[in-house]
């Protein structure tokens, strides 16, 4: 058993937020991804004048792209690229990883594990660059699987990550990288902070292709069923598995508060509003105004039976709690995905109707 470090829980000290200099060079690794794209948008909106977004994907595959930022295409598994990405950096957010929803991480364990190279090399580069703060995005997948076997799960506390038995592949990489950040802080003085995301969702995210997570997948399936007239939906698992889902704006506020706090150990960042997958479908059906016939694919990837975030610690230290109800966040997400699907279909029809040049 690996012990967790002792924690000074003096609220006045841990809740301290340092002043943010908006002239600092802020580097968002994974800036072409879902959370990274929203973070870049938020930083620019809040007046940050030197933002660098880095991602491995070509620009046309970035979820959001901003000309006001410095944009780089780099494979951050390589140490030399990490040095280039962090040149002159004051603040670093590491949101970069090869990941997706349960269908992806259960079938791509080695690819998920290789993300350990990203965080390791970024820690090395951040230390050498003398960054002020380094943020690592961990995941609730680090938690011991034995504590997640019942859909009526007891909300997971930070200490429940040990004794270690995380999600195979993806969860092990996240847990290892948490420790890497801890030891770079202890041994080299890198001011690293980390939080464990619990299912972040919202507009401008993946909704098809195999990497999407449950909220986006359910929205897409309901939209497609309604538009096609085939009023049925396939649900992975028996529908009784439970989760909590955090809207993207709540995520952004929480992670930035954690970065500038004195909270040294990984902390939960998620909603405590627990729902079953069946209840998730209920909500999206209500938004769409349809009722679908449900079938259950018991052989599909479904993850643990139950997972929820215990927010006691972050409430006591930072006064933080998500304020977006799941139904409200899902409605915004549903509308955005609907527009993407309708727009994509319209483009395809237009292209098919356009005569080719001779």
Short mmCIF file of C-alpha atoms in Angstrom, two decimals:
data_model
loop_
_atom_site.label_atom_id
_atom_site.label_comp_id
_atom_site.label_asym_id
_atom_site.label_seq_id
_atom_site.Cartn_x
_atom_site.Cartn_y
_atom_site.Cartn_z
CA UNK A 1 0.00 0.00 0.00
CA UNK A 2 1.27 3.47 -0.93
CA UNK A 3 0.49 6.08 1.67
CA UNK A 4 -0.89 9.47 0.78
CA UNK A 5 0.92 12.55 2.09
CA UNK A 6 -0.37 14.26 5.19
CA UNK A 7 -2.45 17.34 4.52
CA UNK A 8 -2.54 20.65 6.33
CA UNK A 9 -6.24 21.40 6.28
CA UNK A 10 -6.10 24.95 7.60
CA UNK A 11 -8.79 26.58 5.41
CA UNK A 12 -7.35 30.09 5.62
CA UNK A 13 -4.02 28.93 4.24
CA UNK A 14 -5.30 26.52 1.61
CA UNK A 15 -7.93 28.87 0.23
CA UNK A 16 -5.36 31.58 -0.53
CA UNK A 17 -5.55 32.68 -4.17
CA UNK A 18 -2.48 34.37 -5.62
CA UNK A 19 -2.88 37.41 -7.88
CA UNK A 20 -2.82 36.45 -11.55
CA UNK A 21 -0.70 38.56 -13.87
CA UNK A 22 -2.55 38.62 -17.18
CA UNK A 23 0.72 39.40 -18.96
CA UNK A 24 2.16 36.01 -17.97
CA UNK A 25 2.75 33.53 -20.76
CA UNK A 26 0.14 30.83 -20.23
CA UNK A 27 0.61 27.55 -22.10
CA UNK A 28 -2.39 25.26 -22.55
CA UNK A 29 -1.20 21.79 -23.52
CA UNK A 30 -4.06 19.99 -25.21
CA UNK A 31 -5.38 23.38 -26.30
CA UNK A 32 -7.03 21.86 -29.35
CA UNK A 33 -9.14 19.53 -27.21
CA UNK A 34 -12.50 19.96 -25.50
CA UNK A 35 -11.49 21.34 -22.09
CA UNK A 36 -8.36 22.98 -23.49
CA UNK A 37 -10.31 24.87 -26.14
CA UNK A 38 -12.74 26.22 -23.56
CA UNK A 39 -9.84 27.18 -21.30
CA UNK A 40 -8.08 29.13 -24.06
CA UNK A 41 -11.35 30.94 -24.80
CA UNK A 42 -11.79 31.79 -21.12
CA UNK A 43 -8.23 33.08 -20.73
CA UNK A 44 -8.54 35.33 -23.78
CA UNK A 45 -11.97 36.55 -22.67
CA UNK A 46 -10.54 37.44 -19.27
CA UNK A 47 -7.82 39.61 -20.78
CA UNK A 48 -4.77 37.35 -20.85
CA UNK A 49 -2.51 38.73 -23.53
CA UNK A 50 0.05 35.94 -24.00
CA UNK A 51 -1.66 32.57 -24.44
CA UNK A 52 -0.07 29.65 -26.26
CA UNK A 53 -2.20 26.64 -27.25
CA UNK A 54 -0.42 23.39 -28.11
CA UNK A 55 -1.92 20.20 -29.54
CA UNK A 56 -0.86 17.25 -31.69
CA UNK A 57 -3.88 17.53 -34.00
CA UNK A 58 -3.89 19.50 -37.27
CA UNK A 59 -5.56 22.89 -36.84
CA UNK A 60 -8.67 21.83 -38.77
CA UNK A 61 -9.27 19.15 -36.11
CA UNK A 62 -9.02 21.49 -33.12
CA UNK A 63 -12.31 21.73 -31.24
CA UNK A 64 -11.86 25.50 -31.00
CA UNK A 65 -9.20 27.67 -32.65
CA UNK A 66 -8.37 31.26 -31.74
CA UNK A 67 -6.19 33.56 -33.84
CA UNK A 68 -5.55 35.73 -30.77
CA UNK A 69 -3.53 32.88 -29.25
CA UNK A 70 -0.18 31.52 -30.38
CA UNK A 71 -1.03 28.09 -31.76
CA UNK A 72 1.45 25.24 -32.09
CA UNK A 73 1.16 21.70 -33.46
CA UNK A 74 3.54 19.52 -31.44
CA UNK A 75 3.68 15.91 -30.23
CA UNK A 76 4.22 16.42 -26.51
CA UNK A 77 5.28 12.83 -25.96
CA UNK A 78 8.70 14.06 -27.18
CA UNK A 79 10.94 15.93 -24.73
CA UNK A 80 12.34 18.38 -27.30
CA UNK A 81 8.79 19.41 -28.24
CA UNK A 82 7.94 19.99 -24.59
CA UNK A 83 10.92 22.32 -24.27
CA UNK A 84 9.72 24.21 -27.35
CA UNK A 85 6.14 24.39 -26.09
CA UNK A 86 7.17 25.72 -22.67
CA UNK A 87 9.79 28.22 -23.83
CA UNK A 88 9.23 31.38 -21.79
CA UNK A 89 6.24 29.87 -19.98
CA UNK A 90 5.03 31.22 -16.64
CA UNK A 91 1.93 29.05 -16.21
CA UNK A 92 1.29 25.61 -17.71
CA UNK A 93 -1.93 23.63 -17.94
CA UNK A 94 -1.39 19.99 -18.90
CA UNK A 95 -4.68 18.84 -20.41
CA UNK A 96 -2.99 16.77 -23.12
CA UNK A 97 -3.69 13.04 -23.27
CA UNK A 98 -4.71 10.31 -25.68
CA UNK A 99 -8.14 9.56 -24.27
CA UNK A 100 -11.87 9.40 -24.84
CA UNK A 101 -15.00 7.83 -23.41
CA UNK A 102 -15.30 4.34 -21.98
CA UNK A 103 -15.44 2.75 -25.42
CA UNK A 104 -11.99 4.17 -26.18
CA UNK A 105 -10.15 3.72 -22.90
CA UNK A 106 -11.26 0.10 -22.41
CA UNK A 107 -9.95 -0.83 -25.86
CA UNK A 108 -6.79 1.30 -26.00
CA UNK A 109 -4.98 0.73 -22.73
CA UNK A 110 -1.46 0.99 -24.16
CA UNK A 111 -2.24 4.26 -25.98
CA UNK A 112 -3.66 5.69 -22.75
CA UNK A 113 -0.57 4.61 -20.81
CA UNK A 114 1.72 6.30 -23.31
CA UNK A 115 0.33 9.65 -22.15
CA UNK A 116 2.70 9.21 -19.19
CA UNK A 117 5.40 10.50 -21.54
CA UNK A 118 3.53 13.78 -21.99
CA UNK A 119 3.30 14.66 -18.32
CA UNK A 120 6.78 13.38 -17.49
CA UNK A 121 8.43 15.41 -20.23
CA UNK A 122 6.31 18.48 -19.46
CA UNK A 123 7.40 18.29 -15.80
CA UNK A 124 11.04 18.17 -16.90
CA UNK A 125 10.56 21.12 -19.27
CA UNK A 126 8.53 23.10 -16.72
CA UNK A 127 11.22 22.69 -14.09
CA UNK A 128 13.90 23.89 -16.49
CA UNK A 129 11.74 26.79 -17.67
CA UNK A 130 11.11 27.91 -14.08
CA UNK A 131 7.31 28.09 -14.46
CA UNK A 132 5.31 29.65 -11.62
CA UNK A 133 2.50 27.09 -11.62
CA UNK A 134 1.92 23.74 -13.31
CA UNK A 135 -1.55 22.18 -13.52
CA UNK A 136 -2.10 18.48 -14.18
CA UNK A 137 -5.52 17.19 -15.19
CA UNK A 138 -6.09 13.85 -13.49
CA UNK A 139 -9.27 11.78 -13.47
CA UNK A 140 -11.73 10.00 -11.21
CA UNK A 141 -10.54 6.86 -13.03
CA UNK A 142 -7.71 6.74 -10.45
CA UNK A 143 -10.11 5.53 -7.75
CA UNK A 144 -10.05 2.00 -6.36
CA UNK A 145 -12.42 -0.16 -8.41
CA UNK A 146 -13.57 -2.07 -5.31
CA UNK A 147 -15.26 1.13 -4.11
CA UNK A 148 -17.26 1.46 -7.34
CA UNK A 149 -19.00 -1.90 -7.70
CA UNK A 150 -22.44 -0.76 -6.53
CA UNK A 151 -24.60 1.72 -8.52
CA UNK A 152 -25.65 3.12 -5.12
CA UNK A 153 -22.06 4.19 -4.63
CA UNK A 154 -20.75 6.10 -1.66
CA UNK A 155 -19.27 9.30 -3.05
CA UNK A 156 -15.52 8.97 -3.55
CA UNK A 157 -13.19 10.84 -1.21
CA UNK A 158 -9.64 11.75 -2.21
CA UNK A 159 -8.20 9.07 0.08
CA UNK A 160 -10.13 6.38 -1.82
CA UNK A 161 -7.44 6.27 -4.51
CA UNK A 162 -5.38 4.07 -2.16
CA UNK A 163 -4.77 1.15 -1.85
CA UNK A 164 -4.33 1.56 -5.61
CA UNK A 165 -6.56 -0.34 -8.03
CA UNK A 166 -7.52 2.25 -10.67
CA UNK A 167 -9.07 1.85 -14.14
CA UNK A 168 -6.68 -0.35 -16.08
CA UNK A 169 -4.52 1.62 -18.50
CA UNK A 170 -5.95 5.13 -18.36
CA UNK A 171 -6.43 5.22 -14.59
CA UNK A 172 -2.97 3.87 -13.86
CA UNK A 173 -1.39 6.52 -16.08
CA UNK A 174 -3.29 9.25 -14.26
CA UNK A 175 -2.34 7.94 -10.83
CA UNK A 176 1.32 7.61 -11.80
CA UNK A 177 1.38 11.13 -13.24
CA UNK A 178 -0.15 12.51 -10.03
CA UNK A 179 2.80 11.02 -8.17
CA UNK A 180 5.25 12.44 -10.72
CA UNK A 181 3.86 15.95 -10.10
CA UNK A 182 4.07 15.42 -6.35
CA UNK A 183 7.72 14.36 -6.45
CA UNK A 184 8.72 17.17 -8.83
CA UNK A 185 7.21 19.55 -6.30
CA UNK A 186 8.89 17.90 -3.32
CA UNK A 187 12.30 17.35 -4.92
CA UNK A 188 12.61 20.22 -7.40
CA UNK A 189 10.18 22.88 -6.17
CA UNK A 190 7.86 22.73 -9.20
CA UNK A 191 4.62 24.31 -8.01
CA UNK A 192 2.38 21.56 -9.38
CA UNK A 193 -1.33 21.29 -8.65
CA UNK A 194 -3.72 18.55 -9.71
CA UNK A 195 -7.41 17.74 -9.65
CA UNK A 196 -9.43 14.64 -10.50
CA UNK A 197 -12.06 15.42 -13.13
CA UNK A 198 -15.41 13.67 -12.84
CA UNK A 199 -16.95 13.47 -16.35
CA UNK A 200 -16.77 16.94 -17.87
CA UNK A 201 -19.29 17.72 -20.64
CA UNK A 202 -20.64 20.61 -22.68
CA UNK A 203 -20.67 22.15 -26.17
CA UNK A 204 -17.63 21.98 -28.47
CA UNK A 205 -16.87 18.40 -27.45
CA UNK A 206 -16.66 15.03 -29.15
CA UNK A 207 -20.09 13.57 -29.89
CA UNK A 208 -19.30 10.77 -32.35
CA UNK A 209 -16.43 8.67 -33.69
CA UNK A 210 -15.81 6.46 -30.65
CA UNK A 211 -14.16 8.88 -28.20
CA UNK A 212 -17.31 10.61 -27.00
CA UNK A 213 -18.50 10.34 -23.39
CA UNK A 214 -21.94 9.39 -22.16
CA UNK A 215 -23.73 12.80 -22.16
CA UNK A 216 -22.68 13.61 -25.74
CA UNK A 217 -23.30 10.05 -26.94
CA UNK A 218 -26.81 10.01 -25.49
CA UNK A 219 -27.58 13.43 -26.99
CA UNK A 220 -26.40 12.27 -30.41
CA UNK A 221 -28.39 9.03 -30.27
CA UNK A 222 -31.59 10.81 -29.23
CA UNK A 223 -31.16 13.45 -31.97
CA UNK A 224 -30.56 10.79 -34.61
CA UNK A 225 -33.54 8.74 -33.44
CA UNK A 226 -35.85 11.75 -33.52
CA UNK A 227 -34.68 12.94 -36.94
CA UNK A 228 -34.83 9.47 -38.52
CA UNK A 229 -38.20 8.54 -37.06
CA UNK A 230 -36.70 5.29 -35.71
CA UNK A 231 -37.62 5.98 -32.09
CA UNK A 232 -35.22 3.55 -30.42
CA UNK A 233 -31.90 3.83 -28.61
CA UNK A 234 -29.15 1.37 -27.66
CA UNK A 235 -27.72 1.86 -24.17
CA UNK A 236 -24.36 0.40 -23.19
CA UNK A 237 -24.72 -1.75 -20.09
CA UNK A 238 -27.95 -2.26 -18.17
CA UNK A 239 -28.59 1.46 -17.69
CA UNK A 240 -28.35 1.20 -13.90
CA UNK A 241 -24.70 2.25 -13.71
CA UNK A 242 -24.38 5.66 -12.06
CA UNK A 243 -22.17 8.71 -12.62
CA UNK A 244 -21.98 12.43 -11.96
CA UNK A 245 -21.39 14.94 -14.77
CA UNK A 246 -19.82 18.41 -14.49
CA UNK A 247 -20.58 21.21 -16.95
CA UNK A 248 -17.57 22.82 -18.60
CA UNK A 249 -17.97 26.32 -17.11
CA UNK A 250 -17.96 24.88 -13.58
CA UNK A 251 -14.86 22.88 -14.49
CA UNK A 252 -12.97 25.96 -15.69
CA UNK A 253 -13.68 27.95 -12.53
CA UNK A 254 -12.75 25.06 -10.25
CA UNK A 255 -9.49 24.17 -11.96
CA UNK A 256 -8.20 27.75 -11.99
CA UNK A 257 -9.01 28.16 -8.29
CA UNK A 258 -7.12 24.94 -7.56
CA UNK A 259 -4.11 26.02 -9.63
CA UNK A 260 -3.63 29.21 -7.61
CA UNK A 261 -4.38 27.67 -4.21
CA UNK A 262 -2.05 25.99 -1.73
CA UNK A 263 -3.83 22.65 -2.09
CA UNK A 264 -0.88 20.36 -2.66
CA UNK A 265 -2.52 16.96 -3.18
CA UNK A 266 -4.95 15.90 -5.96
CA UNK A 267 -8.50 16.94 -5.18
CA UNK A 268 -11.91 16.07 -6.61
CA UNK A 269 -13.38 18.39 -9.21
CA UNK A 270 -16.83 17.20 -10.14
CA UNK A 271 -20.55 17.38 -9.55
CA UNK A 272 -22.12 15.39 -6.72
CA UNK A 273 -25.44 15.13 -8.61
CA UNK A 274 -25.58 11.35 -9.08
CA UNK A 275 -27.71 9.89 -11.89
CA UNK A 276 -28.06 6.53 -13.60
CA UNK A 277 -27.54 6.21 -17.34
CA UNK A 278 -31.26 5.51 -17.62
CA UNK A 279 -31.96 8.80 -15.84
CA UNK A 280 -29.52 10.54 -18.17
CA UNK A 281 -31.56 9.25 -21.11
CA UNK A 282 -34.76 10.41 -19.39
CA UNK A 283 -33.40 13.96 -19.20
CA UNK A 284 -32.31 14.07 -22.85
CA UNK A 285 -35.62 12.57 -24.00
CA UNK A 286 -37.43 15.36 -22.15
CA UNK A 287 -35.24 17.99 -23.83
CA UNK A 288 -35.96 16.43 -27.24
CA UNK A 289 -39.66 15.86 -26.57
CA UNK A 290 -39.56 12.15 -27.45
CA UNK A 291 -39.83 8.77 -25.75
CA UNK A 292 -37.61 6.05 -27.15
CA UNK A 293 -37.70 2.26 -27.00
CA UNK A 294 -34.59 1.15 -25.14
CA UNK A 295 -32.36 -1.83 -25.82
CA UNK A 296 -29.37 -2.72 -23.67
CA UNK A 297 -26.02 -3.90 -24.99
CA UNK A 298 -24.62 -5.82 -22.03
CA UNK A 299 -21.40 -6.68 -23.85
CA UNK A 300 -20.47 -3.06 -24.59
CA UNK A 301 -17.90 -1.19 -22.45
CA UNK A 302 -19.63 0.37 -19.44
CA UNK A 303 -16.93 1.00 -16.84
CA UNK A 304 -17.53 0.73 -13.12
CA UNK A 305 -21.05 0.30 -11.74
CA UNK A 306 -21.07 3.51 -9.74
CA UNK A 307 -18.96 6.66 -9.36
CA UNK A 308 -19.67 9.98 -7.67
CA UNK A 309 -17.63 12.90 -6.35
CA UNK A 310 -17.39 13.67 -2.65
CA UNK A 311 -16.95 17.46 -2.63
CA UNK A 312 -16.53 17.89 1.12
CA UNK A 313 -12.86 18.82 0.91
CA UNK A 314 -13.04 21.32 -1.95
CA UNK A 315 -16.12 22.94 -0.39
CA UNK A 316 -14.29 23.42 2.90
CA UNK A 317 -11.06 24.72 1.33
CA UNK A 318 -12.27 26.77 -1.64
CA UNK A 319 -16.02 27.11 -1.15
CA UNK A 320 -16.46 25.56 -4.60
CA UNK A 321 -19.44 23.58 -5.82
CA UNK A 322 -20.76 23.28 -9.38
CA UNK A 323 -23.78 25.52 -9.87
CA UNK A 324 -25.01 24.15 -13.22
CA UNK A 325 -27.81 21.61 -12.89
CA UNK A 326 -27.38 18.56 -15.12
CA UNK A 327 -30.66 19.25 -16.95
CA UNK A 328 -29.55 22.80 -17.77
CA UNK A 329 -26.09 21.83 -18.96
CA UNK A 330 -27.48 18.96 -21.02
CA UNK A 331 -29.94 21.26 -22.77
CA UNK A 332 -27.10 23.53 -23.91
CA UNK A 333 -25.06 20.51 -24.99
CA UNK A 334 -28.01 18.96 -26.82
CA UNK A 335 -28.70 22.19 -28.75
CA UNK A 336 -25.06 22.49 -29.81
CA UNK A 337 -24.83 18.85 -30.98
CA UNK A 338 -28.15 19.20 -32.80
CA UNK A 339 -26.82 22.19 -34.71
CA UNK A 340 -23.64 20.29 -35.62
CA UNK A 341 -25.55 17.29 -36.93
CA UNK A 342 -28.06 19.36 -38.90
CA UNK A 343 -25.29 21.55 -40.30
CA UNK A 344 -23.21 18.53 -41.29
CA UNK A 345 -26.18 16.87 -43.02
CA UNK A 346 -26.98 20.08 -44.90
CA UNK A 347 -23.37 20.38 -46.07
CA UNK A 348 -23.37 16.78 -47.31
CA UNK A 349 -26.60 17.33 -49.24
CA UNK A 350 -25.22 20.50 -50.81
CA UNK A 351 -22.00 18.76 -51.85
CA UNK A 352 -23.91 15.82 -53.31
CA UNK A 353 -26.16 18.17 -55.26
CA UNK A 354 -23.29 20.24 -56.69
CA UNK A 355 -22.20 19.03 -60.18
CA UNK A 356 -18.54 18.15 -60.40
CA UNK A 357 -16.37 20.26 -62.67
CA UNK A 358 -15.36 18.72 -65.99
#
